[in-house]
Amino acid sequence: TLSGNDIAIAKSLVPALKEHGKEITTIFYATLFRDYPELLNIFNHNNQRAGLQQEALATAVYEAVANLDHLENILPVVKHIAHKHCSLGVQPEHYPIVGEYLTMAVQQVLGEQATPEILSIWKRAYNVIADAFIQLEQEIYRQGAEQPGGWSGFKSFVVKRKEQEGEGLIALYLEPEDGETLPAYEPGQYVCVRAQIDKFYHLRQYSLTEAPGKKHFRIGVKREGQEGSHAGKVSSYLHEQASQGDVLELSCPGGVFTLDHTLPRPVVLLGAGIGITPLLSMLYTLRERQPERTAVLGYAVRNGEYHAFADEIAHLVRDNEQVSATIFYEQPAVEDEQVGRFDRAGRIDAAWLQEQVSLDSEVYLCGPHGFMQGILTTLLKQGLKPEQLHYEIFGPALAFAVP
Ligand code: HEM
């Protein structure tokens, strides 16, 4: 355990760690993958390159150190990370390895500033944090495996159907190879797909897009990155290679961006682009579990080519008087105007939000960083409380600054 004084010393290191964040993480990953190349089967190669994830893991450790004496303050973030880790198959034995290489990188970059005493305290602080993650993750794995139809790790699924859902977006229908029933999941959760491409496994999370209780999982996969680039390794593979009858490995559903379908309050779902996928699952679940609950959808896309699941959404709205939707096209094409595919040109704006979001709403947001920051800022200004605002970030969460 750490004394109050130890905690103070550990915390006093945080500014220097943040200041040298890039250097530390660059060394950390380079040495980690040099000595444990098998970890490249878990980590996202692209995030390393882009520097996104490079920052995320270490930054989270520093944040946790800064909050050591009240880790409950960062519990929502910790839970988000723990679910991510579980979808990736992170195990307790990985923690000491990450701890050792992070400590060595800190030592190398901070030099004399990191005295043996400070380093020993830092290591113990890391262990406290690691233990908190390990416990939470073991609990998530246990719950996943114990629920009917559940499992831990990866399970083989067969691609039953593959459908184009708009420009650069496909839907995959996946059934377990062993024919077992599927576990229940919360609307808004994702599964992780593990695909062996080149000599490594590559892992990515994709939102489930329907209500639970079906024979299959359906995921929406947006094609990321340019052809041949490292970005979009898995999505290109799924777009180009995966076809009916192929087998893919999936994690048990996870994630903390979930619709609470026991609350009576009106619900507002705001999505941009591929961010519609978890919201669609929420709409379907509302229809099944809470058809009486008022729901508003705001869905923003570039134009008709990117308008995914258009028929399904139109259907969901037509079926239920309690549900209304406004489709925003940022740059409508002439044909979009003629066919009348959308409701408003431009983006989801403050006036629309003012009109649609009542002060007692629960709001669920999913889309690019800029989209979410803009909307969160507006809604907070309009008087909504932070606890009413739920959001999912596709990509490392800590790179996202909450307004
Ligand atoms: C992702 C924190 C330990 C593997 C992340 C993210 C954070 C984080 C903040 C980004 C989550 C997001 O996508 O929103 C931490 C902390 C750790 C820790 C604070 C230690 C206390 C580990 C360990 C492993 C691991 C031991 C296993 C080898 C990963 C992987 C990702 C990830 C593979 C996904 C992103 C990528 O592939 O680059 N972690 N992590 N982490 N973490 Fe950890």
Tab-separated table of C-alpha atoms and ligand atoms in Angstrom:
chain	number	residue	atom	x	y	z
A	1	THR	CA	0.000	0.000	0.000
A	2	LEU	CA	0.966	3.609	-0.402
A	3	SER	CA	1.170	6.166	2.383
A	4	GLY	CA	-0.234	9.670	1.989
A	5	ASN	CA	3.313	10.877	1.495
A	6	ASP	CA	3.971	8.260	-1.227
A	7	ILE	CA	0.829	9.357	-3.023
A	8	ALA	CA	1.956	12.971	-2.873
A	9	ILE	CA	5.353	12.005	-4.332
A	10	ALA	CA	3.775	9.879	-7.069
A	11	LYS	CA	1.436	12.739	-7.965
A	12	SER	CA	4.261	15.272	-8.055
A	13	LEU	CA	5.779	13.265	-10.910
A	14	VAL	CA	2.698	13.624	-13.106
A	15	PRO	CA	3.458	17.037	-14.694
A	16	ALA	CA	6.900	15.854	-15.838
A	17	LEU	CA	5.396	12.614	-17.159
A	18	LYS	CA	2.831	14.551	-19.142
A	19	GLU	CA	5.377	17.007	-20.422
A	20	HIS	CA	7.520	14.171	-21.755
A	21	GLY	CA	4.512	12.063	-22.709
A	22	LYS	CA	5.461	11.536	-26.314
A	23	GLU	CA	9.055	10.573	-25.640
A	24	ILE	CA	8.098	8.179	-22.872
A	25	THR	CA	5.436	6.401	-24.871
A	26	THR	CA	7.595	6.184	-27.985
A	27	ILE	CA	10.315	4.423	-26.014
A	28	PHE	CA	7.764	2.355	-24.129
A	29	TYR	CA	6.149	0.886	-27.235
A	30	ALA	CA	9.403	0.453	-29.144
A	31	THR	CA	11.002	-1.562	-26.330
A	32	LEU	CA	7.794	-3.415	-25.467
A	33	PHE	CA	7.285	-4.662	-29.029
A	34	ARG	CA	10.987	-5.387	-29.453
A	35	ASP	CA	10.911	-7.778	-26.489
A	36	TYR	CA	7.301	-8.951	-26.748
A	37	PRO	CA	6.462	-8.930	-30.470
A	38	GLU	CA	3.513	-11.232	-29.749
A	39	LEU	CA	1.764	-8.218	-28.211
A	40	LEU	CA	1.392	-6.912	-31.764
A	41	ASN	CA	-1.430	-9.440	-31.944
A	42	ILE	CA	-3.360	-7.310	-29.468
A	43	PHE	CA	-2.317	-3.713	-30.058
A	44	ASN	CA	-3.595	-1.645	-32.944
A	45	HIS	CA	-0.635	-1.047	-35.256
A	46	ASN	CA	-2.273	1.961	-36.785
A	47	ASN	CA	-2.910	3.764	-33.504
A	48	GLN	CA	0.788	3.365	-32.722
A	49	ARG	CA	1.681	5.081	-35.941
A	50	ALA	CA	-0.816	7.857	-35.640
A	51	GLY	CA	0.333	8.500	-32.072
A	52	LEU	CA	-3.243	8.323	-30.818
A	53	GLN	CA	-3.122	5.194	-28.757
A	54	GLN	CA	0.505	5.881	-28.006
A	55	GLU	CA	-0.692	8.699	-25.847
A	56	ALA	CA	-3.884	7.076	-24.584
A	57	LEU	CA	-2.558	4.222	-22.479
A	58	ALA	CA	0.196	6.194	-20.767
A	59	THR	CA	-1.979	9.286	-20.326
A	60	ALA	CA	-4.548	7.129	-18.590
A	61	VAL	CA	-1.891	5.820	-16.220
A	62	TYR	CA	-0.859	9.410	-15.365
A	63	GLU	CA	-4.476	10.443	-14.860
A	64	ALA	CA	-4.965	7.497	-12.578
A	65	VAL	CA	-1.837	8.402	-10.601
A	66	ALA	CA	-3.133	11.959	-10.298
A	67	ASN	CA	-6.375	10.499	-8.870
A	68	LEU	CA	-4.777	7.776	-6.760
A	69	ASP	CA	-6.460	8.785	-3.526
A	70	HIS	CA	-9.902	8.889	-5.106
A	71	LEU	CA	-9.906	6.531	-8.068
A	72	GLU	CA	-13.719	6.555	-7.913
A	73	ASN	CA	-13.538	10.008	-9.555
A	74	ILE	CA	-12.374	8.425	-12.771
A	75	LEU	CA	-14.484	5.287	-12.500
A	76	PRO	CA	-16.494	5.931	-15.677
A	77	VAL	CA	-13.290	6.166	-17.710
A	78	VAL	CA	-11.823	3.152	-15.935
A	79	LYS	CA	-14.927	1.119	-16.777
A	80	HIS	CA	-14.797	2.222	-20.389
A	81	ILE	CA	-11.146	1.137	-20.625
A	82	ALA	CA	-11.766	-2.151	-18.786
A	83	HIS	CA	-14.519	-3.077	-21.250
A	84	LYS	CA	-12.216	-2.204	-24.147
A	85	HIS	CA	-9.449	-4.317	-22.624
A	86	CYS	CA	-11.793	-7.270	-22.165
A	87	SER	CA	-12.946	-7.092	-25.762
A	88	LEU	CA	-9.263	-7.312	-26.722
A	89	GLY	CA	-8.459	-10.204	-24.432
A	90	VAL	CA	-6.074	-8.295	-22.121
A	91	GLN	CA	-5.041	-10.580	-19.249
A	92	PRO	CA	-3.686	-10.048	-15.708
A	93	GLU	CA	-0.244	-11.301	-16.740
A	94	HIS	CA	0.054	-8.476	-19.262
A	95	TYR	CA	0.023	-5.801	-16.540
A	96	PRO	CA	3.459	-6.438	-14.997
A	97	ILE	CA	4.970	-6.402	-18.496
A	98	VAL	CA	3.386	-3.068	-19.395
A	99	GLY	CA	4.359	-1.750	-15.952
A	100	GLU	CA	7.981	-2.776	-16.364
A	101	TYR	CA	8.395	-1.232	-19.807
A	102	LEU	CA	6.576	1.941	-18.867
A	103	THR	CA	8.775	2.307	-15.789
A	104	MET	CA	11.930	1.761	-17.832
A	105	ALA	CA	10.810	4.403	-20.300
A	106	VAL	CA	10.062	6.844	-17.488
A	107	GLN	CA	13.474	6.184	-16.010
A	108	GLN	CA	15.203	6.693	-19.322
A	109	VAL	CA	13.425	9.946	-20.158
A	110	LEU	CA	13.364	11.569	-16.715
A	111	GLY	CA	16.946	10.559	-15.902
A	112	GLU	CA	18.119	11.893	-12.566
A	113	GLN	CA	14.740	13.352	-11.740
A	114	ALA	CA	13.508	9.780	-11.322
A	115	THR	CA	15.489	8.779	-8.235
A	116	PRO	CA	15.361	5.142	-7.104
A	117	GLU	CA	12.999	6.191	-4.312
A	118	ILE	CA	10.638	7.946	-6.688
A	119	LEU	CA	10.749	5.053	-9.151
A	120	SER	CA	9.890	2.557	-6.466
A	121	ILE	CA	6.889	4.653	-5.426
A	122	TRP	CA	5.859	5.054	-9.049
A	123	LYS	CA	5.980	1.276	-9.528
A	124	ARG	CA	3.808	0.720	-6.496
A	125	ALA	CA	1.372	3.358	-7.713
A	126	TYR	CA	1.189	1.576	-11.077
A	127	ASN	CA	0.484	-1.700	-9.286
A	128	VAL	CA	-2.402	-0.179	-7.343
A	129	ILE	CA	-3.939	0.994	-10.612
A	130	ALA	CA	-3.192	-2.254	-12.416
A	131	ASP	CA	-4.876	-4.213	-9.619
A	132	ALA	CA	-7.992	-2.088	-9.920
A	133	PHE	CA	-8.141	-2.803	-13.676
A	134	ILE	CA	-7.387	-6.503	-13.248
A	135	GLN	CA	-10.176	-6.934	-10.700
A	136	LEU	CA	-12.722	-5.118	-12.783
A	137	GLU	CA	-11.694	-6.999	-15.925
A	138	GLN	CA	-11.861	-10.394	-14.232
A	139	GLU	CA	-15.374	-9.495	-13.154
A	140	ILE	CA	-16.339	-8.503	-16.716
A	141	TYR	CA	-14.852	-11.726	-18.131
A	142	ARG	CA	-16.663	-13.776	-15.485
A	143	GLN	CA	-20.013	-12.118	-16.188
A	144	GLY	CA	-19.528	-12.547	-19.917
A	145	ALA	CA	-18.726	-16.243	-19.621
A	146	GLU	CA	-21.432	-17.055	-17.090
A	147	GLN	CA	-24.400	-15.548	-18.867
A	148	PRO	CA	-26.404	-17.932	-21.047
A	149	GLY	CA	-24.717	-18.199	-24.427
A	150	GLY	CA	-21.731	-16.187	-23.197
A	151	TRP	CA	-18.006	-16.870	-23.445
A	152	SER	CA	-14.687	-15.256	-22.625
A	153	GLY	CA	-11.982	-14.651	-25.186
A	154	PHE	CA	-12.876	-15.204	-28.829
A	155	LYS	CA	-15.472	-17.413	-30.443
A	156	SER	CA	-15.915	-18.443	-34.091
A	157	PHE	CA	-18.751	-16.897	-36.066
A	158	VAL	CA	-19.814	-17.526	-39.639
A	159	VAL	CA	-20.601	-14.659	-41.993
A	160	LYS	CA	-24.195	-15.327	-43.035
A	161	ARG	CA	-24.886	-12.151	-44.954
A	162	LYS	CA	-22.978	-9.127	-46.111
A	163	GLU	CA	-24.842	-6.037	-47.252
A	164	GLN	CA	-23.849	-2.649	-48.575
A	165	GLU	CA	-25.472	-0.010	-46.383
A	166	GLY	CA	-24.301	3.226	-47.930
A	167	GLU	CA	-21.019	4.632	-49.190
A	168	GLY	CA	-18.162	2.744	-47.521
A	169	LEU	CA	-20.411	0.966	-45.040
A	170	ILE	CA	-21.328	-2.702	-44.859
A	171	ALA	CA	-23.483	-4.686	-42.472
A	172	LEU	CA	-22.319	-8.182	-41.536
A	173	TYR	CA	-24.683	-10.808	-40.128
A	174	LEU	CA	-22.744	-13.251	-37.995
A	175	GLU	CA	-23.915	-16.526	-36.470
A	176	PRO	CA	-21.963	-18.648	-34.002
A	177	GLU	CA	-20.344	-21.600	-35.725
A	178	ASP	CA	-21.404	-23.974	-32.944
A	179	GLY	CA	-25.073	-23.034	-33.361
A	180	GLU	CA	-25.428	-21.940	-29.710
A	181	THR	CA	-27.858	-19.190	-28.742
A	182	LEU	CA	-26.367	-15.739	-28.337
A	183	PRO	CA	-25.991	-13.891	-25.066
A	184	ALA	CA	-28.134	-10.869	-24.260
A	185	TYR	CA	-26.437	-7.502	-24.667
A	186	GLU	CA	-27.256	-3.890	-23.944
A	187	PRO	CA	-28.172	-1.604	-26.830
A	188	GLY	CA	-25.080	0.464	-27.639
A	189	GLN	CA	-22.559	-2.314	-26.962
A	190	TYR	CA	-19.945	-3.576	-29.384
A	191	VAL	CA	-18.098	-6.753	-30.223
A	192	CYS	CA	-14.444	-7.004	-31.124
A	193	VAL	CA	-13.578	-8.736	-34.389
A	194	ARG	CA	-10.263	-10.572	-34.468
A	195	ALA	CA	-9.020	-11.200	-37.972
A	196	GLN	CA	-5.767	-12.825	-38.969
A	197	ILE	CA	-4.339	-10.674	-41.714
A	198	ASP	CA	-0.632	-10.767	-42.668
A	199	LYS	CA	1.232	-12.511	-39.870
A	200	PHE	CA	-0.667	-10.889	-37.016
A	201	TYR	CA	-4.104	-10.850	-35.547
A	202	HIS	CA	-5.783	-7.466	-35.857
A	203	LEU	CA	-8.588	-6.433	-33.567
A	204	ARG	CA	-11.287	-3.775	-33.899
A	205	GLN	CA	-14.544	-3.052	-32.156
A	206	TYR	CA	-17.809	-2.674	-34.058
A	207	SER	CA	-21.193	-1.670	-32.681
A	208	LEU	CA	-24.069	-4.096	-32.721
A	209	THR	CA	-26.895	-2.524	-34.681
A	210	GLU	CA	-30.034	-4.390	-33.695
A	211	ALA	CA	-31.975	-5.289	-30.566
A	212	PRO	CA	-30.610	-8.302	-28.670
A	213	GLY	CA	-32.365	-11.661	-28.832
A	214	LYS	CA	-31.679	-12.656	-32.431
A	215	LYS	CA	-29.964	-15.708	-33.877
A	216	HIS	CA	-27.212	-13.524	-35.288
A	217	PHE	CA	-25.183	-10.449	-34.410
A	218	ARG	CA	-25.255	-7.644	-36.922
A	219	ILE	CA	-22.389	-5.168	-37.017
A	220	GLY	CA	-21.858	-2.061	-39.123
A	221	VAL	CA	-18.370	-1.687	-40.596
A	222	LYS	CA	-17.195	1.579	-42.070
A	223	ARG	CA	-14.272	1.429	-44.407
A	224	GLU	CA	-11.441	3.400	-42.814
A	225	GLY	CA	-8.299	4.874	-44.325
A	226	GLN	CA	-6.877	4.786	-47.824
A	227	GLU	CA	-6.321	1.633	-49.772
A	228	GLY	CA	-3.063	-0.041	-48.773
A	229	SER	CA	-2.553	2.164	-45.724
A	230	HIS	CA	-2.370	0.794	-42.192
A	231	ALA	CA	-5.511	2.604	-41.192
A	232	GLY	CA	-8.477	0.460	-41.968
A	233	LYS	CA	-6.578	-2.819	-41.930
A	234	VAL	CA	-9.531	-4.734	-40.510
A	235	SER	CA	-12.295	-2.754	-42.180
A	236	SER	CA	-10.691	-3.147	-45.633
A	237	TYR	CA	-10.318	-6.825	-44.965
A	238	LEU	CA	-13.981	-7.108	-44.018
A	239	HIS	CA	-15.064	-5.004	-46.998
A	240	GLU	CA	-12.896	-6.719	-49.602
A	241	GLN	CA	-12.158	-10.221	-48.411
A	242	ALA	CA	-14.759	-11.447	-45.978
A	243	SER	CA	-17.637	-13.168	-47.707
A	244	GLN	CA	-20.544	-15.408	-46.931
A	245	GLY	CA	-19.439	-18.621	-45.235
A	246	ASP	CA	-16.179	-17.190	-43.884
A	247	VAL	CA	-15.361	-17.566	-40.214
A	248	LEU	CA	-14.480	-14.586	-38.012
A	249	GLU	CA	-13.612	-14.520	-34.333
A	250	LEU	CA	-15.661	-12.355	-32.002
A	251	SER	CA	-15.425	-11.241	-28.399
A	252	CYS	CA	-18.440	-11.300	-26.120
A	253	PRO	CA	-20.411	-8.004	-26.351
A	254	GLY	CA	-19.146	-5.208	-24.102
A	255	GLY	CA	-19.002	-1.462	-23.650
A	256	VAL	CA	-20.485	1.100	-21.304
A	257	PHE	CA	-22.296	3.347	-23.779
A	258	THR	CA	-25.644	1.709	-23.189
A	259	LEU	CA	-29.230	2.854	-23.196
A	260	ASP	CA	-30.941	2.540	-19.841
A	261	HIS	CA	-34.295	1.200	-20.963
A	262	THR	CA	-35.857	1.336	-17.526
A	263	LEU	CA	-35.949	5.144	-17.294
A	264	PRO	CA	-39.167	6.894	-18.294
A	265	ARG	CA	-37.559	10.186	-19.364
A	266	PRO	CA	-37.514	11.194	-23.021
A	267	VAL	CA	-34.509	9.988	-24.926
A	268	VAL	CA	-32.572	11.914	-27.558
A	269	LEU	CA	-30.221	10.066	-29.903
A	270	LEU	CA	-27.749	12.169	-31.863
A	271	GLY	CA	-25.498	10.524	-34.398
A	272	ALA	CA	-23.193	11.556	-37.200
A	273	GLY	CA	-21.940	9.255	-39.936
A	274	ILE	CA	-21.003	5.791	-38.703
A	275	GLY	CA	-22.051	6.962	-35.205
A	276	ILE	CA	-25.573	5.889	-36.137
A	277	THR	CA	-24.732	2.204	-35.534
A	278	PRO	CA	-25.116	2.001	-31.723
A	279	LEU	CA	-28.082	4.385	-31.858
A	280	LEU	CA	-29.876	2.070	-34.255
A	281	SER	CA	-29.626	-0.724	-31.706
A	282	MET	CA	-31.101	1.668	-29.138
A	283	LEU	CA	-34.027	2.524	-31.439
A	284	TYR	CA	-34.825	-1.142	-32.009
A	285	THR	CA	-34.611	-1.889	-28.305
A	286	LEU	CA	-36.864	1.044	-27.457
A	287	ARG	CA	-39.409	-0.305	-29.890
A	288	GLU	CA	-39.371	-3.673	-28.156
A	289	ARG	CA	-39.020	-2.687	-24.531
A	290	GLN	CA	-40.363	0.853	-24.201
A	291	PRO	CA	-42.646	1.648	-27.113
A	292	GLU	CA	-44.327	4.316	-24.970
A	293	ARG	CA	-41.131	6.291	-24.361
A	294	THR	CA	-40.654	9.492	-26.333
A	295	ALA	CA	-37.566	9.353	-28.530
A	296	VAL	CA	-35.980	11.866	-30.870
A	297	LEU	CA	-33.291	10.990	-33.397
A	298	GLY	CA	-31.010	13.557	-35.022
A	299	TYR	CA	-28.853	11.914	-37.684
A	300	ALA	CA	-26.281	13.907	-39.625
A	301	VAL	CA	-24.484	12.688	-42.750
A	302	ARG	CA	-22.753	14.280	-45.694
A	303	ASN	CA	-25.397	13.392	-48.273
A	304	GLY	CA	-27.616	10.590	-49.544
A	305	GLU	CA	-24.685	8.331	-50.388
A	306	TYR	CA	-23.702	8.191	-46.733
A	307	HIS	CA	-27.229	7.906	-45.365
A	308	ALA	CA	-27.008	4.414	-43.860
A	309	PHE	CA	-29.910	2.239	-42.772
A	310	ALA	CA	-32.283	4.808	-44.266
A	311	ASP	CA	-35.187	2.420	-44.814
A	312	GLU	CA	-34.888	0.861	-41.389
A	313	ILE	CA	-34.894	4.222	-39.671
A	314	ALA	CA	-37.845	5.438	-41.721
A	315	HIS	CA	-39.657	2.260	-40.741
A	316	LEU	CA	-38.906	2.658	-37.049
A	317	VAL	CA	-40.295	6.193	-37.147
A	318	ARG	CA	-43.369	5.225	-39.145
A	319	ASP	CA	-44.091	2.329	-36.775
A	320	ASN	CA	-44.104	4.376	-33.624
A	321	GLU	CA	-45.756	7.717	-32.942
A	322	GLN	CA	-43.454	8.279	-29.971
A	323	VAL	CA	-40.388	8.308	-32.209
A	324	SER	CA	-39.424	11.198	-34.460
A	325	ALA	CA	-36.332	11.666	-36.599
A	326	THR	CA	-34.666	14.575	-38.339
A	327	ILE	CA	-32.136	13.716	-41.019
A	328	PHE	CA	-29.489	16.367	-41.682
A	329	TYR	CA	-27.462	16.425	-44.908
A	330	GLU	CA	-24.426	18.612	-44.706
A	331	GLN	CA	-23.924	18.795	-48.483
A	332	PRO	CA	-27.069	17.482	-50.162
A	333	ALA	CA	-26.733	16.485	-53.808
A	334	VAL	CA	-29.244	17.724	-56.349
A	335	GLU	CA	-30.755	14.273	-56.482
A	336	ASP	CA	-31.168	14.214	-52.701
A	337	GLU	CA	-33.274	17.365	-52.987
A	338	GLN	CA	-35.383	15.871	-55.746
A	339	VAL	CA	-36.059	12.624	-53.921
A	340	GLY	CA	-36.549	14.357	-50.582
A	341	ARG	CA	-34.353	11.981	-48.651
A	342	PHE	CA	-33.495	14.407	-45.878
A	343	ASP	CA	-35.214	16.899	-43.603
A	344	ARG	CA	-32.686	19.672	-43.196
A	345	ALA	CA	-29.591	20.894	-44.965
A	346	GLY	CA	-26.622	21.696	-42.744
A	347	ARG	CA	-25.653	20.403	-39.351
A	348	ILE	CA	-27.473	19.691	-36.122
A	349	ASP	CA	-27.597	23.206	-34.673
A	350	ALA	CA	-28.390	24.947	-31.402
A	351	ALA	CA	-31.871	26.012	-32.529
A	352	TRP	CA	-32.870	22.457	-33.402
A	353	LEU	CA	-31.426	21.139	-30.144
A	354	GLN	CA	-33.278	23.814	-28.182
A	355	GLU	CA	-36.510	22.773	-29.837
A	356	GLN	CA	-36.037	18.999	-29.523
A	357	VAL	CA	-34.158	18.384	-26.296
A	358	SER	CA	-36.179	18.939	-23.149
A	359	LEU	CA	-34.367	19.542	-19.896
A	360	ASP	CA	-35.302	16.118	-18.534
A	361	SER	CA	-33.961	14.180	-21.560
A	362	GLU	CA	-31.354	11.460	-21.547
A	363	VAL	CA	-29.056	12.199	-24.477
A	364	TYR	CA	-26.922	9.644	-26.340
A	365	LEU	CA	-24.316	10.937	-28.757
A	366	CYS	CA	-22.028	9.181	-31.170
A	367	GLY	CA	-19.929	10.691	-33.930
A	368	PRO	CA	-16.622	12.431	-34.678
A	369	HIS	CA	-14.915	14.432	-31.928
A	370	GLY	CA	-15.848	17.836	-33.337
A	371	PHE	CA	-19.488	16.871	-33.692
A	372	MET	CA	-19.713	15.658	-30.116
A	373	GLN	CA	-17.811	18.532	-28.593
A	374	GLY	CA	-20.033	21.046	-30.369
A	375	ILE	CA	-23.213	19.357	-29.252
A	376	LEU	CA	-22.076	18.735	-25.679
A	377	THR	CA	-21.109	22.387	-25.322
A	378	THR	CA	-24.481	23.520	-26.650
A	379	LEU	CA	-26.487	21.166	-24.453
A	380	LEU	CA	-24.577	22.086	-21.309
A	381	LYS	CA	-25.244	25.731	-22.135
A	382	GLN	CA	-28.907	24.924	-22.589
A	383	GLY	CA	-28.956	23.644	-19.016
A	384	LEU	CA	-28.619	19.874	-19.307
A	385	LYS	CA	-26.544	18.216	-16.604
A	386	PRO	CA	-23.406	16.231	-17.447
A	387	GLU	CA	-25.013	13.047	-16.070
A	388	GLN	CA	-27.779	13.300	-18.684
A	389	LEU	CA	-25.242	13.262	-21.515
A	390	HIS	CA	-23.877	9.903	-22.646
A	391	TYR	CA	-21.398	9.574	-25.441
A	392	GLU	CA	-19.272	7.019	-27.203
A	393	ILE	CA	-15.982	7.774	-28.814
A	394	PHE	CA	-14.820	5.639	-31.688
A	395	GLY	CA	-11.076	5.741	-31.152
A	396	PRO	CA	-9.010	6.328	-28.028
A	397	ALA	CA	-11.272	8.009	-25.507
A	398	LEU	CA	-8.677	10.047	-23.704
A	399	ALA	CA	-7.747	11.908	-26.834
A	400	PHE	CA	-11.198	13.420	-26.418
A	401	ALA	CA	-11.479	16.584	-24.345
A	402	VAL	CA	-14.824	16.925	-22.620
A	403	PRO	CA	-15.978	20.547	-22.797
B	1	HEM	C1	-6.391	0.696	-24.862
B	1	HEM	C2	-5.245	2.411	-20.515
B	1	HEM	C3	-2.836	-1.634	-19.500
B	1	HEM	C4	-3.626	-3.137	-24.025
B	1	HEM	C5	-6.284	1.506	-23.767
B	1	HEM	C6	-6.846	2.816	-23.681
B	1	HEM	C7	-6.522	3.303	-22.483
B	1	HEM	C8	-5.758	2.300	-21.790
B	1	HEM	C9	-6.906	4.652	-21.952
B	1	HEM	C10	-7.669	3.520	-24.774
B	1	HEM	C11	-9.094	3.097	-24.596
B	1	HEM	C12	-9.991	3.574	-25.715
B	1	HEM	O1	-9.851	3.079	-26.827
B	1	HEM	O2	-10.807	4.436	-25.460
B	1	HEM	C13	-4.516	1.458	-19.855
B	1	HEM	C14	-4.035	1.576	-18.495
B	1	HEM	C15	-3.337	0.447	-18.211
B	1	HEM	C16	-3.405	-0.386	-19.395
B	1	HEM	C17	-4.275	2.770	-17.599
B	1	HEM	C18	-2.599	0.045	-16.969
B	1	HEM	C19	-2.916	0.383	-15.760
B	1	HEM	C20	-2.866	-2.403	-20.622
B	1	HEM	C21	-2.275	-3.716	-20.733
B	1	HEM	C22	-2.496	-4.145	-22.007
B	1	HEM	C23	-3.220	-3.093	-22.702
B	1	HEM	C24	-1.566	-4.451	-19.611
B	1	HEM	C25	-2.111	-5.474	-22.597
B	1	HEM	C26	-1.083	-5.799	-23.187
B	1	HEM	C27	-4.412	-2.193	-24.634
B	1	HEM	C28	-4.829	-2.286	-26.021
B	1	HEM	C29	-5.647	-1.185	-26.262
B	1	HEM	C30	-5.696	-0.455	-25.021
B	1	HEM	C31	-4.440	-3.373	-26.998
B	1	HEM	C32	-6.408	-0.840	-27.563
B	1	HEM	C33	-5.824	0.223	-28.348
B	1	HEM	C34	-4.654	-0.192	-29.172
B	1	HEM	O3	-4.663	-1.304	-29.710
B	1	HEM	O4	-3.717	0.586	-29.302
B	1	HEM	N1	-5.621	1.203	-22.602
B	1	HEM	N2	-4.121	0.258	-20.366
B	1	HEM	N3	-3.429	-2.076	-21.833
B	1	HEM	N4	-4.942	-1.089	-24.063
B	1	HEM	FE1	-4.609	-0.480	-22.191
